CSV table of C-alpha atoms and ligand atoms in Angstrom, one decimal:
chain,number,residue,atom,x,y,z
A,1,MET,CA,160.6,-205.0,-116.4
A,2,THR,CA,157.8,-202.7,-115.3
A,3,SER,CA,156.9,-199.6,-117.3
A,4,LYS,CA,156.0,-196.7,-115.0
A,5,ILE,CA,153.5,-194.4,-116.6
A,6,ALA,CA,152.3,-191.2,-114.9
A,7,LEU,CA,148.6,-190.2,-115.5
A,8,ILE,CA,147.0,-187.0,-114.4
A,9,LYS,CA,143.4,-185.9,-115.0
A,10,SER,CA,143.0,-182.5,-116.6
A,11,GLU,CA,139.8,-181.2,-118.2
A,12,ASN,CA,141.4,-178.1,-119.7
A,13,TYR,CA,144.7,-176.3,-120.3
A,14,GLN,CA,144.4,-174.0,-117.2
A,15,ASN,CA,147.5,-174.1,-114.9
A,16,ILE,CA,149.0,-176.5,-117.4
A,17,LYS,CA,152.6,-176.0,-116.3
A,18,ASP,CA,151.7,-177.1,-112.8
A,19,LYS,CA,149.7,-180.1,-114.1
A,20,ILE,CA,152.6,-181.3,-116.4
A,21,LYS,CA,155.1,-180.8,-113.5
A,22,SER,CA,152.9,-182.9,-111.2
A,23,THR,CA,152.7,-185.6,-113.9
A,24,LEU,CA,156.5,-185.6,-114.3
A,25,ASN,CA,157.0,-185.5,-110.5
A,26,LEU,CA,155.4,-188.9,-110.3
A,27,LEU,CA,158.4,-190.1,-112.4
A,28,GLY,CA,160.9,-188.3,-110.2
A,29,GLY,CA,160.7,-184.9,-111.9
A,30,ILE,CA,162.3,-183.7,-115.2
A,31,GLU,CA,165.7,-183.7,-113.4
A,32,ASN,CA,165.4,-187.5,-113.4
A,33,PHE,CA,165.7,-187.4,-117.2
A,34,ILE,CA,167.5,-184.2,-118.3
A,35,HIS,CA,171.0,-183.2,-117.2
A,36,PRO,CA,172.1,-179.6,-117.0
A,37,GLY,CA,173.1,-178.1,-120.4
A,38,GLN,CA,171.9,-181.1,-122.5
A,39,LYS,CA,170.8,-180.4,-126.0
A,40,VAL,CA,167.1,-181.2,-126.0
A,41,LEU,CA,164.7,-181.6,-128.9
A,42,LEU,CA,160.9,-181.3,-128.5
A,43,LYS,CA,158.9,-183.1,-131.1
A,44,PRO,CA,155.2,-182.0,-131.0
A,45,ASN,CA,152.5,-183.0,-133.5
A,46,LEU,CA,151.3,-180.2,-135.7
A,47,PHE,CA,149.5,-182.6,-138.0
A,48,GLY,CA,148.7,-180.2,-140.9
A,49,TYR,CA,148.8,-176.6,-142.1
A,50,ASP,CA,145.1,-176.0,-141.8
A,51,CYS,CA,144.0,-178.5,-139.3
A,52,PRO,CA,141.6,-177.9,-136.4
A,53,LYS,CA,143.1,-176.6,-133.2
A,54,HIS,CA,142.7,-179.8,-131.3
A,55,ALA,CA,144.3,-182.0,-134.0
A,56,ALA,CA,147.7,-180.5,-133.0
A,57,THR,CA,149.7,-180.5,-129.8
A,58,ASN,CA,148.2,-177.6,-127.8
A,59,LEU,CA,150.5,-174.5,-127.8
A,60,GLU,CA,150.1,-173.8,-124.1
A,61,PHE,CA,151.0,-177.5,-123.4
A,62,LEU,CA,154.2,-177.1,-125.5
A,63,SER,CA,155.0,-173.8,-124.0
A,64,ALA,CA,154.7,-175.3,-120.4
A,65,ILE,CA,157.1,-178.1,-121.4
A,66,ILE,CA,159.6,-175.5,-122.6
A,67,ASP,CA,159.4,-173.7,-119.3
A,68,ILE,CA,159.9,-176.9,-117.3
A,69,VAL,CA,162.9,-178.1,-119.5
A,70,LYS,CA,164.4,-174.6,-119.3
A,71,GLU,CA,164.8,-175.0,-115.5
A,72,HIS,CA,167.6,-177.5,-116.5
A,73,THR,CA,168.9,-176.5,-119.8
A,74,LEU,CA,168.7,-173.5,-122.2
A,75,ASN,CA,169.7,-175.6,-125.2
A,76,ILE,CA,166.2,-176.4,-126.5
A,77,TYR,CA,164.9,-176.9,-130.0
A,78,ILE,CA,161.5,-177.7,-131.5
A,79,GLY,CA,161.3,-179.8,-134.7
A,80,GLU,CA,158.4,-181.1,-136.7
A,81,LEU,CA,157.1,-181.8,-140.3
A,82,ILE,CA,153.4,-181.6,-141.2
A,83,ALA,CA,151.7,-184.0,-143.6
A,84,SER,CA,152.7,-182.2,-146.8
A,85,ASP,CA,155.7,-182.0,-149.2
A,86,GLN,CA,154.5,-178.7,-150.6
A,87,PRO,CA,157.7,-176.5,-150.5
A,88,GLY,CA,157.6,-174.0,-147.7
A,89,LEU,CA,154.3,-175.1,-146.2
A,90,ASN,CA,155.9,-176.5,-143.1
A,91,LYS,CA,157.4,-173.1,-142.3
A,92,LYS,CA,154.0,-171.5,-142.9
A,93,ALA,CA,152.5,-174.1,-140.6
A,94,PHE,CA,155.0,-173.1,-137.9
A,95,LYS,CA,153.7,-169.6,-138.2
A,96,LYS,CA,150.0,-170.5,-138.4
A,97,HIS,CA,150.3,-172.7,-135.3
A,98,GLY,CA,152.0,-170.0,-133.3
A,99,LEU,CA,155.4,-171.8,-133.1
A,100,ILE,CA,157.5,-168.9,-134.5
A,101,GLU,CA,156.1,-166.5,-131.9
A,102,LEU,CA,156.5,-169.0,-129.2
A,103,ALA,CA,160.1,-169.8,-130.1
A,104,LYS,CA,160.9,-166.1,-130.1
A,105,GLU,CA,159.3,-165.5,-126.8
A,106,LYS,CA,160.9,-168.5,-125.1
A,107,GLN,CA,164.2,-168.1,-127.0
A,108,VAL,CA,164.3,-171.6,-128.3
A,109,LYS,CA,165.2,-172.6,-131.8
A,110,LEU,CA,162.9,-174.1,-134.5
A,111,ILE,CA,164.0,-176.9,-136.9
A,112,ASP,CA,162.1,-177.2,-140.1
A,113,PHE,CA,162.3,-180.9,-140.8
A,114,GLN,CA,161.2,-180.2,-144.4
A,115,THR,CA,164.6,-178.8,-145.1
A,116,SER,CA,166.7,-180.9,-142.7
A,117,SER,CA,169.1,-183.4,-144.2
A,118,LEU,CA,168.2,-187.0,-144.0
A,119,LYS,CA,170.0,-190.0,-142.6
A,120,LYS,CA,169.4,-193.4,-144.1
A,121,THR,CA,168.7,-195.7,-141.2
A,122,THR,CA,168.7,-199.5,-141.2
A,123,ILE,CA,165.9,-200.9,-139.1
A,124,LYS,CA,167.0,-203.7,-136.8
A,125,ASP,CA,165.0,-206.9,-137.0
A,126,PRO,CA,162.3,-205.2,-139.2
A,127,LEU,CA,158.7,-206.4,-139.1
A,128,VAL,CA,158.3,-205.2,-142.7
A,129,CYS,CA,160.3,-202.0,-143.3
A,130,ALA,CA,164.0,-202.5,-143.6
A,131,TRP,CA,165.2,-198.9,-143.7
A,132,ALA,CA,164.0,-195.3,-143.5
A,133,ASP,CA,165.3,-191.8,-144.3
A,134,ILE,CA,165.0,-190.2,-141.0
A,135,VAL,CA,165.6,-186.4,-140.5
A,136,GLU,CA,169.1,-185.9,-139.2
A,137,PRO,CA,168.2,-183.9,-136.0
A,138,MET,CA,166.7,-187.1,-134.6
A,139,LYS,CA,170.2,-188.5,-134.5
A,140,THR,CA,172.1,-185.6,-133.1
A,141,PHE,CA,170.3,-184.6,-129.8
A,142,ASP,CA,171.2,-185.6,-126.2
A,143,PHE,CA,167.6,-186.0,-125.3
A,144,ILE,CA,164.3,-186.0,-127.3
A,145,ILE,CA,160.9,-185.5,-125.9
A,146,ASN,CA,157.9,-186.9,-127.9
A,147,ILE,CA,154.9,-184.6,-127.4
A,148,PRO,CA,152.0,-186.3,-129.3
A,149,LYS,CA,148.4,-185.3,-129.4
A,150,PHE,CA,145.9,-188.2,-129.0
A,151,LYS,CA,143.5,-188.6,-132.0
A,152,GLY,CA,141.6,-191.2,-134.0
A,153,HIS,CA,143.2,-192.3,-137.2
A,154,PRO,CA,141.9,-194.1,-140.4
A,155,HIS,CA,144.8,-196.7,-140.6
A,156,THR,CA,146.2,-197.2,-137.1
A,157,TYR,CA,142.7,-196.2,-135.6
A,158,ILE,CA,144.5,-194.2,-132.9
A,159,THR,CA,147.5,-191.9,-133.2
A,160,GLY,CA,149.6,-191.1,-130.2
A,161,ALA,CA,153.1,-191.8,-128.9
A,162,VAL,CA,154.3,-194.4,-131.5
A,163,LYS,CA,152.7,-192.8,-134.6
A,164,ASN,CA,154.2,-189.3,-133.8
A,165,CYS,CA,157.5,-190.6,-135.2
A,166,PHE,CA,155.9,-190.3,-138.7
A,167,GLY,CA,156.6,-186.5,-138.5
A,168,CYS,CA,160.4,-187.3,-138.7
A,169,ILE,CA,160.3,-188.7,-142.2
A,170,ARG,CA,159.6,-186.7,-145.4
A,171,ASP,CA,156.0,-186.7,-146.7
A,172,SER,CA,157.1,-188.3,-150.0
A,173,GLU,CA,158.4,-191.3,-148.0
A,174,ARG,CA,155.2,-191.5,-146.0
A,175,GLY,CA,153.4,-191.8,-149.4
A,176,GLU,CA,155.8,-194.6,-150.4
A,177,ILE,CA,155.2,-196.4,-147.1
A,178,HIS,CA,151.4,-196.2,-147.6
A,179,LYS,CA,151.8,-197.6,-151.0
A,180,GLU,CA,154.1,-200.5,-150.0
A,181,PHE,CA,152.6,-201.5,-146.6
A,182,GLN,CA,148.9,-201.7,-146.4
A,183,GLY,CA,146.4,-203.0,-143.8
A,184,GLU,CA,148.1,-204.1,-140.6
A,185,ASN,CA,151.5,-204.0,-142.4
A,186,PHE,CA,151.2,-200.2,-142.4
A,187,GLY,CA,151.1,-200.3,-138.5
A,188,LYS,CA,154.1,-202.6,-138.6
A,189,ALA,CA,156.0,-200.1,-140.8
A,190,VAL,CA,155.2,-197.3,-138.3
A,191,VAL,CA,156.6,-199.4,-135.5
A,192,ASP,CA,159.7,-200.2,-137.5
A,193,ILE,CA,160.3,-196.5,-138.2
A,194,TYR,CA,159.8,-195.6,-134.5
A,195,SER,CA,162.4,-198.2,-133.6
A,196,GLY,CA,164.9,-196.4,-135.8
A,197,MET,CA,164.7,-193.3,-133.7
A,198,LYS,CA,165.5,-192.4,-130.1
A,199,PHE,CA,162.7,-190.8,-128.1
A,200,ASP,CA,163.7,-190.6,-124.5
A,201,LEU,CA,160.5,-189.4,-122.9
A,202,THR,CA,156.9,-189.0,-124.0
A,203,ILE,CA,154.5,-186.4,-122.6
A,204,MET,CA,151.1,-186.9,-124.2
A,205,ASP,CA,148.5,-184.2,-124.7
A,206,ALA,CA,145.3,-186.2,-124.3
A,207,ILE,CA,143.3,-183.4,-122.7
A,208,ILE,CA,141.2,-182.5,-125.8
A,209,GLY,CA,141.8,-184.7,-128.8
A,210,MET,CA,140.0,-185.5,-132.1
A,211,ASP,CA,137.6,-188.3,-132.9
A,212,GLY,CA,135.4,-189.0,-135.8
A,213,ASP,CA,134.8,-190.8,-139.1
A,214,GLU,CA,137.3,-189.3,-141.5
A,215,SER,CA,140.9,-188.0,-141.2
A,216,PRO,CA,141.6,-186.3,-137.8
A,217,ALA,CA,141.4,-183.0,-139.8
A,218,TYR,CA,137.7,-183.6,-140.3
A,219,GLY,CA,136.8,-185.0,-136.9
A,220,SER,CA,135.3,-183.3,-133.9
A,221,GLU,CA,136.8,-182.3,-130.5
A,222,ALA,CA,137.0,-185.2,-128.0
A,223,LYS,CA,137.2,-184.2,-124.3
A,224,ILE,CA,139.4,-187.0,-123.0
A,225,GLY,CA,140.9,-185.2,-120.0
A,226,TYR,CA,144.3,-186.8,-119.4
A,227,ILE,CA,148.0,-186.0,-119.5
A,228,LEU,CA,150.3,-189.1,-119.7
A,229,ALA,CA,154.1,-189.3,-119.4
A,230,GLY,CA,156.7,-192.0,-119.4
A,231,THR,CA,159.5,-193.6,-121.4
A,232,ASP,CA,157.3,-196.5,-122.8
A,233,PRO,CA,155.3,-195.3,-125.9
A,234,VAL,CA,153.4,-198.5,-126.3
A,235,ALA,CA,152.2,-198.5,-122.6
A,236,ILE,CA,151.1,-194.8,-123.0
A,237,ASP,CA,149.2,-195.6,-126.2
A,238,ALA,CA,147.7,-198.7,-124.5
A,239,ILE,CA,146.4,-196.8,-121.5
A,240,ILE,CA,144.8,-194.0,-123.5
A,241,SER,CA,143.4,-196.5,-126.0
A,242,LYS,CA,141.7,-198.4,-123.1
A,243,ILE,CA,140.4,-195.1,-121.7
A,244,THR,CA,138.8,-194.4,-125.1
A,245,GLY,CA,137.3,-197.9,-125.3
A,246,HIS,CA,139.5,-199.5,-128.0
A,247,GLU,CA,140.4,-203.2,-128.2
A,248,LEU,CA,144.2,-203.2,-128.0
A,249,ASN,CA,144.7,-206.3,-130.1
A,250,LEU,CA,143.1,-204.5,-133.0
A,251,LEU,CA,145.4,-201.5,-132.9
A,252,PRO,CA,148.5,-202.3,-135.0
A,253,THR,CA,150.9,-199.8,-133.5
A,254,ILE,CA,150.2,-201.2,-130.0
A,255,LYS,CA,150.0,-204.9,-131.0
A,256,TYR,CA,153.3,-204.8,-133.1
A,257,GLY,CA,155.0,-202.2,-130.8
A,258,HIS,CA,154.6,-204.8,-128.1
A,259,ILE,CA,155.7,-207.7,-130.3
A,260,LYS,CA,158.8,-205.8,-131.5
A,261,GLY,CA,159.6,-204.8,-128.0
A,262,ILE,CA,159.6,-201.0,-128.2
A,263,GLY,CA,157.3,-201.1,-125.2
A,264,THR,CA,154.7,-203.2,-123.5
A,265,ALA,CA,150.9,-203.5,-123.9
A,266,ASN,CA,150.7,-206.1,-121.1
A,267,PHE,CA,149.0,-204.3,-118.1
A,268,LYS,CA,150.7,-206.7,-115.7
A,269,GLU,CA,154.0,-205.0,-116.8
A,270,ILE,CA,152.6,-201.5,-116.5
A,271,LYS,CA,152.5,-199.5,-113.3
A,272,ILE,CA,150.1,-196.5,-113.5
A,273,LEU,CA,151.1,-193.7,-111.1
A,274,GLY,CA,148.8,-190.8,-110.2
A,275,ASP,CA,145.1,-190.8,-111.2
A,276,LYS,CA,143.1,-193.9,-112.0
A,277,PRO,CA,142.2,-194.3,-115.7
A,278,GLU,CA,138.5,-194.0,-116.3
A,279,LYS,CA,136.6,-194.7,-119.5
A,280,ARG,CA,135.8,-191.6,-121.6
A,281,PRO,CA,133.3,-191.4,-124.5
A,282,PHE,CA,135.1,-191.4,-127.8
A,283,LYS,CA,133.7,-191.7,-131.3
A,284,HIS,CA,135.7,-194.5,-132.9
A,285,HIS,CA,136.9,-194.2,-136.5
A,286,LYS,CA,134.5,-195.9,-139.0
A,287,ASN,CA,137.3,-198.1,-140.3
A,288,TYR,CA,138.0,-199.3,-136.8
A,289,ILE,CA,134.3,-200.1,-136.3
A,290,ASN,CA,134.3,-202.1,-139.6
A,291,LEU,CA,137.4,-204.0,-138.2
A,292,VAL,CA,135.6,-204.8,-134.9
A,293,ASN,CA,132.6,-206.1,-136.8
A,294,LYS,CA,134.9,-208.1,-139.2
A,295,SER,CA,136.9,-209.6,-136.3
A,296,LYS,CA,133.7,-211.0,-134.8
A,297,THR,CA,132.9,-213.0,-137.9
A,298,GLN,CA,136.5,-214.1,-138.7
A,299,ASN,CA,137.9,-217.3,-137.4
A,300,LYS,CA,141.0,-217.2,-135.2
A,301,ASP,CA,143.4,-218.5,-137.9
A,302,ILE,CA,142.7,-215.5,-140.1
A,303,LYS,CA,142.9,-213.0,-137.1
A,304,ASN,CA,146.3,-214.3,-136.1
A,305,LYS,CA,147.8,-214.3,-139.6
A,306,LYS,CA,151.3,-212.9,-139.3
A,307,SER,CA,151.5,-210.8,-142.4
A,308,ASN,CA,148.2,-209.0,-143.1
A,309,SER,CA,147.8,-206.5,-145.8
A,310,ASP,CA,144.0,-206.7,-145.9
A,311,THR,CA,142.3,-203.3,-146.3
A,312,SER,CA,138.7,-204.5,-146.7
A,313,ASN,CA,137.6,-202.7,-143.5
A,314,LEU,CA,138.8,-199.4,-145.0
A,315,GLU,CA,136.3,-197.2,-146.7
A,316,PHE,CA,137.0,-195.7,-150.2
A,317,PRO,CA,137.3,-191.9,-150.4
A,318,THR,CA,134.8,-189.9,-152.4
A,319,ILE,CA,134.9,-186.4,-153.7
A,320,ASP,CA,132.1,-183.8,-153.0
A,321,LYS,CA,132.3,-181.9,-156.3
A,322,SER,CA,130.3,-179.0,-154.9
A,323,LYS,CA,133.3,-178.2,-152.5
A,324,CYS,CA,136.1,-179.0,-155.0
A,325,THR,CA,138.1,-176.0,-156.1
A,326,PHE,CA,140.1,-178.0,-158.7
A,327,CYS,CA,143.4,-177.2,-157.0
A,328,GLN,CA,144.6,-180.8,-158.0
A,329,MET,CA,146.6,-181.2,-154.8
A,330,CYS,CA,144.9,-184.6,-154.3
A,331,ALA,CA,146.2,-185.8,-157.7
A,332,ILE,CA,149.7,-184.5,-157.0
A,333,ASN,CA,149.8,-186.3,-153.6
A,334,CYS,CA,148.1,-189.6,-154.7
A,335,PRO,CA,150.9,-192.2,-154.6
A,336,ALA,CA,148.8,-194.7,-156.7
A,337,LYS,CA,147.9,-192.2,-159.5
A,338,ALA,CA,144.3,-193.1,-158.8
A,339,ILE,CA,142.9,-189.5,-159.2
A,340,ILE,CA,141.6,-188.8,-162.7
A,341,VAL,CA,141.9,-185.1,-163.7
A,342,ASP,CA,139.5,-183.8,-166.3
A,343,ASN,CA,140.9,-180.5,-167.4
A,344,GLU,CA,138.1,-179.8,-169.8
A,345,ASN,CA,135.4,-180.0,-167.2
A,346,ARG,CA,137.7,-178.9,-164.3
A,347,THR,CA,136.8,-181.9,-162.2
A,348,VAL,CA,138.7,-184.7,-160.4
A,349,SER,CA,137.4,-188.3,-159.7
A,350,ILE,CA,138.8,-191.4,-158.0
A,351,ASP,CA,139.5,-194.6,-159.9
A,352,GLU,CA,138.7,-197.2,-157.2
A,353,SER,CA,140.4,-199.9,-159.1
A,354,LYS,CA,143.8,-198.1,-158.5
A,355,CYS,CA,143.0,-196.6,-155.1
A,356,ILE,CA,145.0,-198.1,-152.2
A,357,LYS,CA,142.9,-196.2,-149.5
A,358,CYS,CA,145.9,-194.3,-148.1
A,359,TYR,CA,143.8,-191.1,-147.7
A,360,ARG,CA,146.7,-188.8,-148.6
A,361,CYS,CA,144.1,-187.0,-150.9
A,362,LEU,CA,142.0,-186.3,-147.8
A,363,GLU,CA,144.9,-184.8,-146.0
A,364,SER,CA,146.0,-182.7,-148.9
A,365,CYS,CA,142.6,-181.3,-149.7
A,366,GLN,CA,142.5,-177.7,-148.3
A,367,GLY,CA,138.8,-177.4,-149.3
A,368,LYS,CA,137.8,-180.5,-147.3
A,369,ALA,CA,136.0,-181.8,-150.3
A,370,ILE,CA,137.1,-185.5,-149.8
A,371,PHE,CA,135.2,-187.8,-147.5
A,372,LEU,CA,135.1,-191.5,-146.8
A,373,LYS,CA,132.1,-193.3,-148.3
A,374,LYS,CA,129.2,-193.8,-146.0
B,1,LIG,S1,142.4,-181.5,-153.4
B,1,LIG,FE1,140.3,-181.2,-152.9
B,1,LIG,S2,139.7,-179.2,-153.8
B,1,LIG,FE2,141.7,-179.8,-154.7
B,1,LIG,S3,141.1,-180.9,-156.6
B,1,LIG,FE3,141.3,-182.4,-155.0
B,1,LIG,S4,139.2,-182.7,-154.2
B,1,LIG,FE4,139.3,-180.7,-155.4
B,2,LIG,S1,142.7,-191.7,-154.3
B,2,LIG,FE1,143.3,-190.9,-152.2
B,2,LIG,S2,143.1,-192.7,-150.9
B,2,LIG,FE2,143.1,-193.5,-153.0
B,2,LIG,S3,145.3,-193.9,-153.4
B,2,LIG,FE3,145.0,-191.8,-154.1
B,2,LIG,S4,145.5,-190.6,-152.3
B,2,LIG,FE4,145.3,-192.6,-151.6
């Protein structure tokens, strides 16, 4: 079966509603997907409380999708959970990112996934991860729209349509998944979790994303200039990853998303409607560059190994003591207990013998004091 993906060039967020409508019209319009009165959930990507503007789904982009969906149903909700388990921080992130005001203005409801009940979900034919506690709202809506922001990522090297499912499980479980599944296996676990949910349509904000060497929170703005839409998350991720110059067979969520059958990364099975994809400059994550270099020296047998938990291409984190405020959030969030807290000298340090390179310390450091080693 062919996956139809709509692609429209857009250098900025001006007239964004018209541009998203044009993208959806290539697929027959939103009325081709949503029936009048259906209960619709929008799942954007807020990423973190204090993240740079372009690490999160653009607010005007989300607002335009609400307006488009509202032409068919008024029963609209927005749900999300940032990368933190700190009580109340998700709600604060809603306010900081402008979601509370937007919901009030548009008269849609917000769902704080941090306080939602969970549904234990068995994963069918798991690659590695047999079950997940998924937030209940993901099971109760008539129609769910996935609204990812395209960015670089230290483990899956890109984050887009497939990886956006991670915002539908609690942060503590994300930590456990990092601990249990490393290297390529982490990407397999993300694909397994995606398969336990029901996203009906993806509309990707790849107009301005984030690239760079660290976590997306530390990166820099990347002008990519595209809106993508379709029902196949793997095809969407594959197209935008090609545009940004990645090798698809090195991106675990695409490689294993294709293998598991949640979508296709085979361009013979993808029909691109609208504008032609053109290569855009994108600064690849340093862990990805390490992987590319490593893959050139490895023999095929190692490259094709089915179960791969190798993390040798991932850099260790390091702490810039001059920026550290000794808040200890990194130690609280480290699933491997690899952060040594020295209360006497009010310093923290990383025990590399215990570190599993999950980078949850980076994501939880409000002072941006943790970097990947050069
Ligand atoms: S989270 Fe950052 S600022 Fe807080 S103790 Fe750790 S390194 Fe220091
Ligand atoms: S030190 Fe950081 S990267 Fe290492 S295991 Fe702990 S949280 Fe993960």
